[in-house]
CSV table of C-alpha atoms in Angstrom, one decimal:
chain,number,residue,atom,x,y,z
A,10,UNK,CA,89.7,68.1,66.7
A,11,UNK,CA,92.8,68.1,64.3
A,12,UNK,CA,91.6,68.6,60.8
A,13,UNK,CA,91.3,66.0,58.5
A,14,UNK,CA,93.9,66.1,55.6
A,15,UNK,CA,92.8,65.2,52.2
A,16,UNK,CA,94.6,64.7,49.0
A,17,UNK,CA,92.9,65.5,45.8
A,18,UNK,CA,93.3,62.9,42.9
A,19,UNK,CA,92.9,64.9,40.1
A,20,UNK,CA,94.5,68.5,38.6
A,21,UNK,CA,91.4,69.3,36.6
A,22,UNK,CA,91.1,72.9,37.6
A,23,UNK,CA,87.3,73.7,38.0
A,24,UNK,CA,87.1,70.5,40.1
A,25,UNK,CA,89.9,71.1,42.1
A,26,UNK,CA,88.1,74.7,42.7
A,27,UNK,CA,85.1,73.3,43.7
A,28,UNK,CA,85.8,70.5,45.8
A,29,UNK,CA,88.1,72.7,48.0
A,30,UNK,CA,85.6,75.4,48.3
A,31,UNK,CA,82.8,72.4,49.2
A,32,UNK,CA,84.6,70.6,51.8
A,33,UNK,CA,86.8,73.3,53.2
A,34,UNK,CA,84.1,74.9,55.3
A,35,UNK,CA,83.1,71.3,56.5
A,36,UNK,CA,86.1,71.0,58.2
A,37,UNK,CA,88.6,69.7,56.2
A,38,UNK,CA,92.5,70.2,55.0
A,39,UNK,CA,92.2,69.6,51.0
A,40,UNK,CA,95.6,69.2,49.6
A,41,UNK,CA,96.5,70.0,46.2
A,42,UNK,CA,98.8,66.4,44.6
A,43,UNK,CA,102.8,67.7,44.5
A,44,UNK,CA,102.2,66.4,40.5
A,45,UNK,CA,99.9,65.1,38.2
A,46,UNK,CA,99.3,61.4,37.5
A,47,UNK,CA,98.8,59.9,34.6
A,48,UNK,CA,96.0,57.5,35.3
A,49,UNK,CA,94.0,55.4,32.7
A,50,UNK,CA,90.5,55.8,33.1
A,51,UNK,CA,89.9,52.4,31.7
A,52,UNK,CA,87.0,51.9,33.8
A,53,UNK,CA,83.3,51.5,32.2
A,54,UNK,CA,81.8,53.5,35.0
A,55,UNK,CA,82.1,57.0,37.1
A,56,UNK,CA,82.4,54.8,40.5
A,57,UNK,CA,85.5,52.4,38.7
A,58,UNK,CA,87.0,55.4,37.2
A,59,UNK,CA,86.9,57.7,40.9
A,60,UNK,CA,88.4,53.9,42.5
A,61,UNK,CA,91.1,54.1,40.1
A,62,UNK,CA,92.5,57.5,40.4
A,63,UNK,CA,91.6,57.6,44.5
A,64,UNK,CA,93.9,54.5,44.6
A,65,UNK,CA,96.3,55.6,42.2
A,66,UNK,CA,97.3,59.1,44.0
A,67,UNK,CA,96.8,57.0,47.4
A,68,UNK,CA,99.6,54.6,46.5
A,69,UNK,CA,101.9,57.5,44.9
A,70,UNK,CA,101.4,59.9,48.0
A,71,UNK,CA,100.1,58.3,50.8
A,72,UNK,CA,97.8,60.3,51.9
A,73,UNK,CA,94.1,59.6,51.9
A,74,UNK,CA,92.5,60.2,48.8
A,75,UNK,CA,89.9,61.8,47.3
A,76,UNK,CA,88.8,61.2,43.4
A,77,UNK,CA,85.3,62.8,42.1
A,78,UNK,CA,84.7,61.0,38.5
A,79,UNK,CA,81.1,63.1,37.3
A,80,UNK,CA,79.8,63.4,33.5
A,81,UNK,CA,76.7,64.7,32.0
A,82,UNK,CA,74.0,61.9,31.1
A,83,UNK,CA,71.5,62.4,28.4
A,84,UNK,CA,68.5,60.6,27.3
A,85,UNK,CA,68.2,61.0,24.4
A,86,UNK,CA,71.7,59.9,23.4
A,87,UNK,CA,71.4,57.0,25.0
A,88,UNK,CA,73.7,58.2,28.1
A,89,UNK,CA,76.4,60.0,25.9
A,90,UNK,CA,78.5,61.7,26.8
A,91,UNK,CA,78.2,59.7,30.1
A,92,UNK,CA,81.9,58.6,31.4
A,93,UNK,CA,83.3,60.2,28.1
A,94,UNK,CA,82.1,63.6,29.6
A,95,UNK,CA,85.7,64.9,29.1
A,96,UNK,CA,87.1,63.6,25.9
A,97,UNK,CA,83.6,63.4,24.0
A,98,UNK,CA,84.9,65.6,21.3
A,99,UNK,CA,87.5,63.0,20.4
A,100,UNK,CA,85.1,60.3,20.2
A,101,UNK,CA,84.4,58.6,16.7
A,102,UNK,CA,81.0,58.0,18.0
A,103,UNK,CA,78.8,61.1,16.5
A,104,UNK,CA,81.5,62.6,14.7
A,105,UNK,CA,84.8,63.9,15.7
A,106,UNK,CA,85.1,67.9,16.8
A,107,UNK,CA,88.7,69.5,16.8
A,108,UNK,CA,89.5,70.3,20.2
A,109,UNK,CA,89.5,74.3,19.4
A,110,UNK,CA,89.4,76.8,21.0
A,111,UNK,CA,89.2,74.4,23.9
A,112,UNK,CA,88.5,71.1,24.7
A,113,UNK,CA,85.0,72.0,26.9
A,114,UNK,CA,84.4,74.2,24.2
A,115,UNK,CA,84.5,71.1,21.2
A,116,UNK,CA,82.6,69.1,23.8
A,117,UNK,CA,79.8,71.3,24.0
A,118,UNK,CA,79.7,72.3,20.2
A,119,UNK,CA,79.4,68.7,19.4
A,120,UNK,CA,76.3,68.2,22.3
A,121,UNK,CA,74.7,71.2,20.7
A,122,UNK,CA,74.9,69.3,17.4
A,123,UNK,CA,74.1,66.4,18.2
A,124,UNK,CA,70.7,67.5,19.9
A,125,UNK,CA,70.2,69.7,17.2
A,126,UNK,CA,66.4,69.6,16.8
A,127,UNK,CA,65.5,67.1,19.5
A,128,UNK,CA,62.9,67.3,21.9
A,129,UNK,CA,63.4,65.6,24.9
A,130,UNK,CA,66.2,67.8,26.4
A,131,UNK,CA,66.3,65.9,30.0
A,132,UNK,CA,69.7,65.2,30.9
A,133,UNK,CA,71.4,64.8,34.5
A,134,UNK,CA,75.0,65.1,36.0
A,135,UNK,CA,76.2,62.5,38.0
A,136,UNK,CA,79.4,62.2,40.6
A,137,UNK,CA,80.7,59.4,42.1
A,138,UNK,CA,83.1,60.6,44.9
A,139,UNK,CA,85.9,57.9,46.3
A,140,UNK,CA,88.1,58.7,49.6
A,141,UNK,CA,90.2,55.6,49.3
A,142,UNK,CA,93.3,54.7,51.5
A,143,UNK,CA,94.8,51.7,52.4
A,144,UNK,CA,92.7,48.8,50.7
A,145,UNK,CA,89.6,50.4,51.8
A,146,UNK,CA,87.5,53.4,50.8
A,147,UNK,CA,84.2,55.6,51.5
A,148,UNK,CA,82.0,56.0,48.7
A,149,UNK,CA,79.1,58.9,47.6
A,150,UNK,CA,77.1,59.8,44.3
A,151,UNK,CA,75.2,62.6,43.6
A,152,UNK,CA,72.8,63.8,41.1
A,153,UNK,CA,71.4,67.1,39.5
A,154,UNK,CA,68.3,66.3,36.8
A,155,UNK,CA,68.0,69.0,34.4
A,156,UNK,CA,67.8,69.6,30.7
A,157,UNK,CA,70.3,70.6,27.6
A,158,UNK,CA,70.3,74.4,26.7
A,159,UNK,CA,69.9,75.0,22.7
A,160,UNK,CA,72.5,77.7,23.1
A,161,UNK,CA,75.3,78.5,25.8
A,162,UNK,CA,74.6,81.1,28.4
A,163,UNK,CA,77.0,82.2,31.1
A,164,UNK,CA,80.4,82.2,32.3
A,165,UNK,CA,80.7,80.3,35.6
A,166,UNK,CA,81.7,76.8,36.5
A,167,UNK,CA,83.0,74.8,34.4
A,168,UNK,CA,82.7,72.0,31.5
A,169,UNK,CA,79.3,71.7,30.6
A,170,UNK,CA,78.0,74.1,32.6
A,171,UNK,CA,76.8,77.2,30.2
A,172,UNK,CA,74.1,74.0,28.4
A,173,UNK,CA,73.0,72.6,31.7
A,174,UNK,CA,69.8,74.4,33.1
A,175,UNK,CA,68.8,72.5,36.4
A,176,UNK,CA,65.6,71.6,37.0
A,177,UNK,CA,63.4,74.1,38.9
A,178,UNK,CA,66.2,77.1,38.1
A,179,UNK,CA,65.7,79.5,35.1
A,180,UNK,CA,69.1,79.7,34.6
A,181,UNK,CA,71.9,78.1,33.3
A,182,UNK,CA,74.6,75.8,36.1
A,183,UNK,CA,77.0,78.6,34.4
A,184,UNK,CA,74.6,81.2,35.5
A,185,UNK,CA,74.6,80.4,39.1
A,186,UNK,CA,76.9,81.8,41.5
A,187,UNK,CA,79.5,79.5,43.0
A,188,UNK,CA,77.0,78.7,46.4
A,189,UNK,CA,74.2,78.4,44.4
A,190,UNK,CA,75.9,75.9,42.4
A,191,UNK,CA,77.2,73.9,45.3
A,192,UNK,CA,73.9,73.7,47.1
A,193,UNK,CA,72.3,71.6,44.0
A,194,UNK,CA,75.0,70.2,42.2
A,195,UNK,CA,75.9,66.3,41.4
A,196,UNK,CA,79.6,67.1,43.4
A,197,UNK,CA,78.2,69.2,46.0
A,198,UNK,CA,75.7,66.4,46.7
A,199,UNK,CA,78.1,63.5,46.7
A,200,UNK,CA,80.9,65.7,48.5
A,201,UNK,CA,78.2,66.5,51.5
A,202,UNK,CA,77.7,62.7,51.7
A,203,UNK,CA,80.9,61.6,51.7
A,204,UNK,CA,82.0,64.1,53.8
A,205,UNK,CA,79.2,62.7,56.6
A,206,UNK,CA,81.0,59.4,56.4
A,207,UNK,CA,84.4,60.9,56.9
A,208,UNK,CA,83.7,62.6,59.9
A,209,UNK,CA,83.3,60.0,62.1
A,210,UNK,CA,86.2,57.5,60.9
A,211,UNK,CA,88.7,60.7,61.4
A,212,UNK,CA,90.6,59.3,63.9
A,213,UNK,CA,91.1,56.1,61.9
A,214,UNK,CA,92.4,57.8,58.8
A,215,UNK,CA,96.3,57.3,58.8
B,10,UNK,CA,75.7,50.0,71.6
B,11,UNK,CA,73.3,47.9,70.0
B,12,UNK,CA,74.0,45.7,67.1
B,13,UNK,CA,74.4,47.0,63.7
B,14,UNK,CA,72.1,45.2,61.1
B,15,UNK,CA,72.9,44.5,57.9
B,16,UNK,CA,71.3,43.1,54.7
B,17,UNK,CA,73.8,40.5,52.8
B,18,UNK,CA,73.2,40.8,49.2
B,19,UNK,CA,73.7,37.2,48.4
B,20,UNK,CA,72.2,34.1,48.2
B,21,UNK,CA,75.0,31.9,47.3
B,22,UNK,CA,75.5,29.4,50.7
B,23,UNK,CA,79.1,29.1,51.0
B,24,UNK,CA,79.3,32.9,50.9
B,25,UNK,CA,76.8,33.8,53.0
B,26,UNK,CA,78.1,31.0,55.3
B,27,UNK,CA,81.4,32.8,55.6
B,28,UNK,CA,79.7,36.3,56.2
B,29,UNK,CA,77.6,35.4,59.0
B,30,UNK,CA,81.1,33.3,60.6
B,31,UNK,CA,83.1,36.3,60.1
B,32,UNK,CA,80.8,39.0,61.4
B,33,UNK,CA,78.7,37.6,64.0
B,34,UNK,CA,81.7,37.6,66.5
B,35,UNK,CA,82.2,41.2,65.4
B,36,UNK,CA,79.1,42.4,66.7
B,37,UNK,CA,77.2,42.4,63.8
B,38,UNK,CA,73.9,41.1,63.3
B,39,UNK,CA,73.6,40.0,59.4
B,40,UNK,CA,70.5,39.3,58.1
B,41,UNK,CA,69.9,37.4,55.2
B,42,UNK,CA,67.7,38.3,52.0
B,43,UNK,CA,63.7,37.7,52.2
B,44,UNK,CA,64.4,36.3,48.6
B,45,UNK,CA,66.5,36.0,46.2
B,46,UNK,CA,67.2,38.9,43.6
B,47,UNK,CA,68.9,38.3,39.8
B,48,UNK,CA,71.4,41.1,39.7
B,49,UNK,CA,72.7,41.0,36.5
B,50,UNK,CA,76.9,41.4,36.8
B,51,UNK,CA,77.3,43.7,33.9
B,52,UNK,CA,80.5,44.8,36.2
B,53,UNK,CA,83.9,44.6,34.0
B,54,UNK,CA,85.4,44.3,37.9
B,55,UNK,CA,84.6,43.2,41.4
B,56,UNK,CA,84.2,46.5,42.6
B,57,UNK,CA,81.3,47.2,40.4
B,58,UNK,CA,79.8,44.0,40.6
B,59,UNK,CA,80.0,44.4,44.6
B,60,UNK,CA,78.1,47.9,44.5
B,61,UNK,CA,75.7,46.8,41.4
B,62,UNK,CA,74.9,44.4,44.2
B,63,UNK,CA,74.6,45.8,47.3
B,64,UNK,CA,72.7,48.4,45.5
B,65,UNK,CA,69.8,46.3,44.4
B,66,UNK,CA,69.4,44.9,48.1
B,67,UNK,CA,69.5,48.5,49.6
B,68,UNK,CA,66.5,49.3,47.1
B,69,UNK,CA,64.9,46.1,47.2
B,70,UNK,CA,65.1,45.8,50.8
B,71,UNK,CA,65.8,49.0,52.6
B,72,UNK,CA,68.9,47.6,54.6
B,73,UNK,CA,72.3,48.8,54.6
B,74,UNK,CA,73.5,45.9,52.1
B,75,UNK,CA,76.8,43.9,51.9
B,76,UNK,CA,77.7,42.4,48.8
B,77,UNK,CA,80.7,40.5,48.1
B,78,UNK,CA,82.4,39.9,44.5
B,79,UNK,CA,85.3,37.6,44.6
B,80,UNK,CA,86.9,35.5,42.2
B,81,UNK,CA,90.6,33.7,41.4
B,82,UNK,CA,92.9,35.2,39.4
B,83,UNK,CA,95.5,32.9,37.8
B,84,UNK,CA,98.7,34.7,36.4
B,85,UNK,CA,99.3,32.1,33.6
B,86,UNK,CA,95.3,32.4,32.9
B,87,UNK,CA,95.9,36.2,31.8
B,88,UNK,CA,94.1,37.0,35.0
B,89,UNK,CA,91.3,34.7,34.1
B,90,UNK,CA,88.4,33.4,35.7
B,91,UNK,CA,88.6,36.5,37.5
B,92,UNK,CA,85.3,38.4,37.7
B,93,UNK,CA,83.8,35.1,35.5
B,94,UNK,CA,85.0,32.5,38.3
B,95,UNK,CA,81.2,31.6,39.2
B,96,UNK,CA,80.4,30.8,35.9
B,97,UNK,CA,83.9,30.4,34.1
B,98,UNK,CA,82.6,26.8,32.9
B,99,UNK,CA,80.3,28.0,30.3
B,100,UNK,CA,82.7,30.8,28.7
B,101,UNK,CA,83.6,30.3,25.5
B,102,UNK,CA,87.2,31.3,25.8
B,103,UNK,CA,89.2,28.2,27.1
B,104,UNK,CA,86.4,25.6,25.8
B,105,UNK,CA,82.8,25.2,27.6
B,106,UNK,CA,82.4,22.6,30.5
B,107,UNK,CA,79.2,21.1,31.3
B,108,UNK,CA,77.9,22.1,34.5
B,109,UNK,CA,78.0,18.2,36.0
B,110,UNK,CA,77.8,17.5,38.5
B,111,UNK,CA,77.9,20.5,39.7
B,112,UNK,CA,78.8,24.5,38.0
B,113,UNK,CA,81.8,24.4,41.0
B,114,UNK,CA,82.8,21.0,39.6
B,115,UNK,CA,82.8,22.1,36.4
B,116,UNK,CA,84.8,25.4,37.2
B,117,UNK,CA,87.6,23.7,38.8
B,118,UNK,CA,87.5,21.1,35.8
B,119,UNK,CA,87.9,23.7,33.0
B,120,UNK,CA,90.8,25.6,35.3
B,121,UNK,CA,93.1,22.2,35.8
B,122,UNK,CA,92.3,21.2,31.8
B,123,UNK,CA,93.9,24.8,31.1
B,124,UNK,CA,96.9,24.6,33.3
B,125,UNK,CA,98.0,21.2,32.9
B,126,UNK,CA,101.8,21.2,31.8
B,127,UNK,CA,102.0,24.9,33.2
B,128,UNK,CA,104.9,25.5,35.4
B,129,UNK,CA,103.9,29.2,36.4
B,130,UNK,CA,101.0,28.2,39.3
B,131,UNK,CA,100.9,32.0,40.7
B,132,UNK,CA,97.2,33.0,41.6
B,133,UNK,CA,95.1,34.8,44.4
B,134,UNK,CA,91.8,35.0,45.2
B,135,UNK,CA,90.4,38.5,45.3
B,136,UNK,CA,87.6,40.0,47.1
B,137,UNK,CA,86.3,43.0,47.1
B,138,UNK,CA,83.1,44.1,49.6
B,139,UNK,CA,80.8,47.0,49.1
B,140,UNK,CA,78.4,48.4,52.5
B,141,UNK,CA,75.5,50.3,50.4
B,142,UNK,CA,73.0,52.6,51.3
B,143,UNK,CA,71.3,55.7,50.1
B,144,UNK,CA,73.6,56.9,47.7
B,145,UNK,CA,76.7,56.1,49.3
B,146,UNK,CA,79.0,53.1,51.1
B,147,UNK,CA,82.1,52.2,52.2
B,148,UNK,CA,84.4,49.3,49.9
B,149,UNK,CA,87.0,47.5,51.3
B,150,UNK,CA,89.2,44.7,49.8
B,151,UNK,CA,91.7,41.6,50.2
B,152,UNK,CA,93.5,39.0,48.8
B,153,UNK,CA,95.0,35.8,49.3
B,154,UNK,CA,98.1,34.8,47.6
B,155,UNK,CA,98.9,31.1,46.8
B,156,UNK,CA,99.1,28.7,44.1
B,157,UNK,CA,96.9,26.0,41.8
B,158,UNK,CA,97.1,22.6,43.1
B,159,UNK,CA,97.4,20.0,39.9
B,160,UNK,CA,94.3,18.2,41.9
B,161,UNK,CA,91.6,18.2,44.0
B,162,UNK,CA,92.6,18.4,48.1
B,163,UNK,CA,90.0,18.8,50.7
B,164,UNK,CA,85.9,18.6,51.2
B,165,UNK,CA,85.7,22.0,53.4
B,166,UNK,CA,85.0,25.5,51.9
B,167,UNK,CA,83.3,26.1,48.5
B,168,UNK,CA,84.6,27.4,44.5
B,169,UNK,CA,87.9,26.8,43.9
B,170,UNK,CA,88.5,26.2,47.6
B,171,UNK,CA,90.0,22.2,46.8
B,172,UNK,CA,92.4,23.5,44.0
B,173,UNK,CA,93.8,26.5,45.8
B,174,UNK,CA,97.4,26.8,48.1
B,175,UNK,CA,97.5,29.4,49.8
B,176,UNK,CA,100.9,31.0,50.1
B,177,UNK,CA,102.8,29.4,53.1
B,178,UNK,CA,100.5,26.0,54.0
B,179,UNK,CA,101.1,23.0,53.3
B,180,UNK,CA,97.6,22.2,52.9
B,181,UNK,CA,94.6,23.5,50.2
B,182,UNK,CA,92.5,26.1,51.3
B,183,UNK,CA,89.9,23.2,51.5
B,184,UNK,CA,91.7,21.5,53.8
B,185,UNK,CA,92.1,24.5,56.4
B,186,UNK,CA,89.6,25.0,59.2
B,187,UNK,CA,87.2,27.4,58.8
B,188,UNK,CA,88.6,29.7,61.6
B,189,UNK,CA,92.1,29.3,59.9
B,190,UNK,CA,90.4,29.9,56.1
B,191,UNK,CA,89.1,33.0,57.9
B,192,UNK,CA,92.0,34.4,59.1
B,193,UNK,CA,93.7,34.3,55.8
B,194,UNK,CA,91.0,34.5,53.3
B,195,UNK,CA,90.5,37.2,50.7
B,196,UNK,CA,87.1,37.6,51.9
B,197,UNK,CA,87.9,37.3,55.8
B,198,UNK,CA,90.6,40.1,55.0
B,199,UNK,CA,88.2,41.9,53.2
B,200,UNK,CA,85.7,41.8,55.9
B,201,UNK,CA,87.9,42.8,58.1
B,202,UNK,CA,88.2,45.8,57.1
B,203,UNK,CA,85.1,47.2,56.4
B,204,UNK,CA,83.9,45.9,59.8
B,205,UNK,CA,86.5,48.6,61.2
B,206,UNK,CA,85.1,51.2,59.0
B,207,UNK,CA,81.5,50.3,59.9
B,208,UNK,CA,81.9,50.4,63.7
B,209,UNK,CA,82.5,53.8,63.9
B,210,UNK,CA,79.5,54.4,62.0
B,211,UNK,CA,77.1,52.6,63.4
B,212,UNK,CA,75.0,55.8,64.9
B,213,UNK,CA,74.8,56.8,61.4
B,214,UNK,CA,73.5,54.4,59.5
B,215,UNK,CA,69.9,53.7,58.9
């Protein structure tokens, strides 16, 4: 069977990594976008935001393709960062963090102060995954519960990775090696699913 | 092969009319809900309304579940009702109608009050339809250009059916037949194409 070629809406580096090594070994041909778009994630939710840039890159490029929109959800703050995952350090909402030395970095200083002393440390990250071509799409979400870290701890993955323990692990998701990662993680879940719907429409894909 | 069964996530007639008339003769065998269930649309867009949905059937029910969001978009409107076309009549913004005789009535009351005296009568109806179940689905969507009548024409269809031209006829889409509404509906269109997404995986589902 010719392999199935994929276009991947996004230039985000540590997803890119990750969702080539998930669905490479499945069987399919990930290609990298010739140039970045500028979408507006003006959606209110991971699965509007994953539409948006799937359909955005499909109607630039033509190709099928394939957005993951994921974030980290915590309880206690109500579902902060949530869909703000990436730009919570810019956010008004708990106070500002300059975006030093990097972005992930001000993200996770301003988690660690904003669950500074607080108990209930359960938080989860969620992906929605869209393949989207031609006025239709294939949708998948994954999950990995898990709880915030009081301090950073490792050097793996990406984004909020080195304060993320998963549940049942006694390390951090920036601890694990890549496999490890994949097998319980919110993208390796939804990528698995969505690849199990690809599969069999491969011959209808344009 | 036998006949793929699926859970429509709706209790509103005229919709689930046209469901059942435009996948029956596809093969499909759609089933409707034991009871009703109040999904609250929180959705900003049809999308999410559609899988907000189709999600609460799948866990209510245990189906694969179809929802449909759909709605008219009027250019001179600002893209209103759009996602607020079932219950546009008791908005705020454009001046509340009371529901009387009936919510449709009142809909298609408060749309000609607002575009009397407007030249621009550009619109569509837009649907978009989500297949849901366990954590993942296939979306498809469709649209139906035409144009807002200055009155009422026709007793067939349902919503803004009696008020709506499509591009092309010479009649209102309440005055079409159902098998020629089907053919060129948002929702027919919409249909459509998830049906070809679904055949292929029928084996699949549960």
């Amino acid at each position: 069977m010719e392999k199935v070629k994929l276009l991947v809406a996004t230039t985000n580096k540590g997803k890119l990594k990750e969702i080539v090594r998930i669905l490479a070994p499945l069987g399919f041909e990930v290609v990298k976008p010739p140039h970045k778009l500028e979408v507006e994630e003006t959606g209110e939710t991971f699965l509007e935001n994953a539409y948006l840039k799937a359909k955005a890159y499909y109607e630039e490029f033509g190709l099928p393709s394939l957005a993951d929109d994921s974030g980290l959800v915590i309880e206690a703050l109500g579902g902060y960062p949530g869909v703000y995952s990436s730009r919570f350090y810019s956010l008004e909402i708990g106070g500002r963090e300059s975006p030093e030395p990097t972005e992930s970095e001000a993200n996770i200083r301003k988690v660690l102060r904003l669950m500074e002393g607080e108990e209930n440390r359960r938080a989860k990250f969620v992906a929605f995954v869209v393949l989207y071509w031609e006025d239709k799409g294939l949708m998948a979400q994954g999950e990995c519960e898990g709880e915030i870290l009081k301090e950073k701890r490792g050097e793996k993955g990406f984004g909020y990775d080195p304060i993320f323990k998963p549940s049942g692990m006694d390390r951090s998701m920036a601890e694990l090696e890549p496999e490890e990662k994949d097998k319980l993680s919110h993208r390796g879940r939804a990528l698995r699913r969505l690849a199990s719907l690809i599969e069999p429409l491969s011959s209808r894909l344009p």
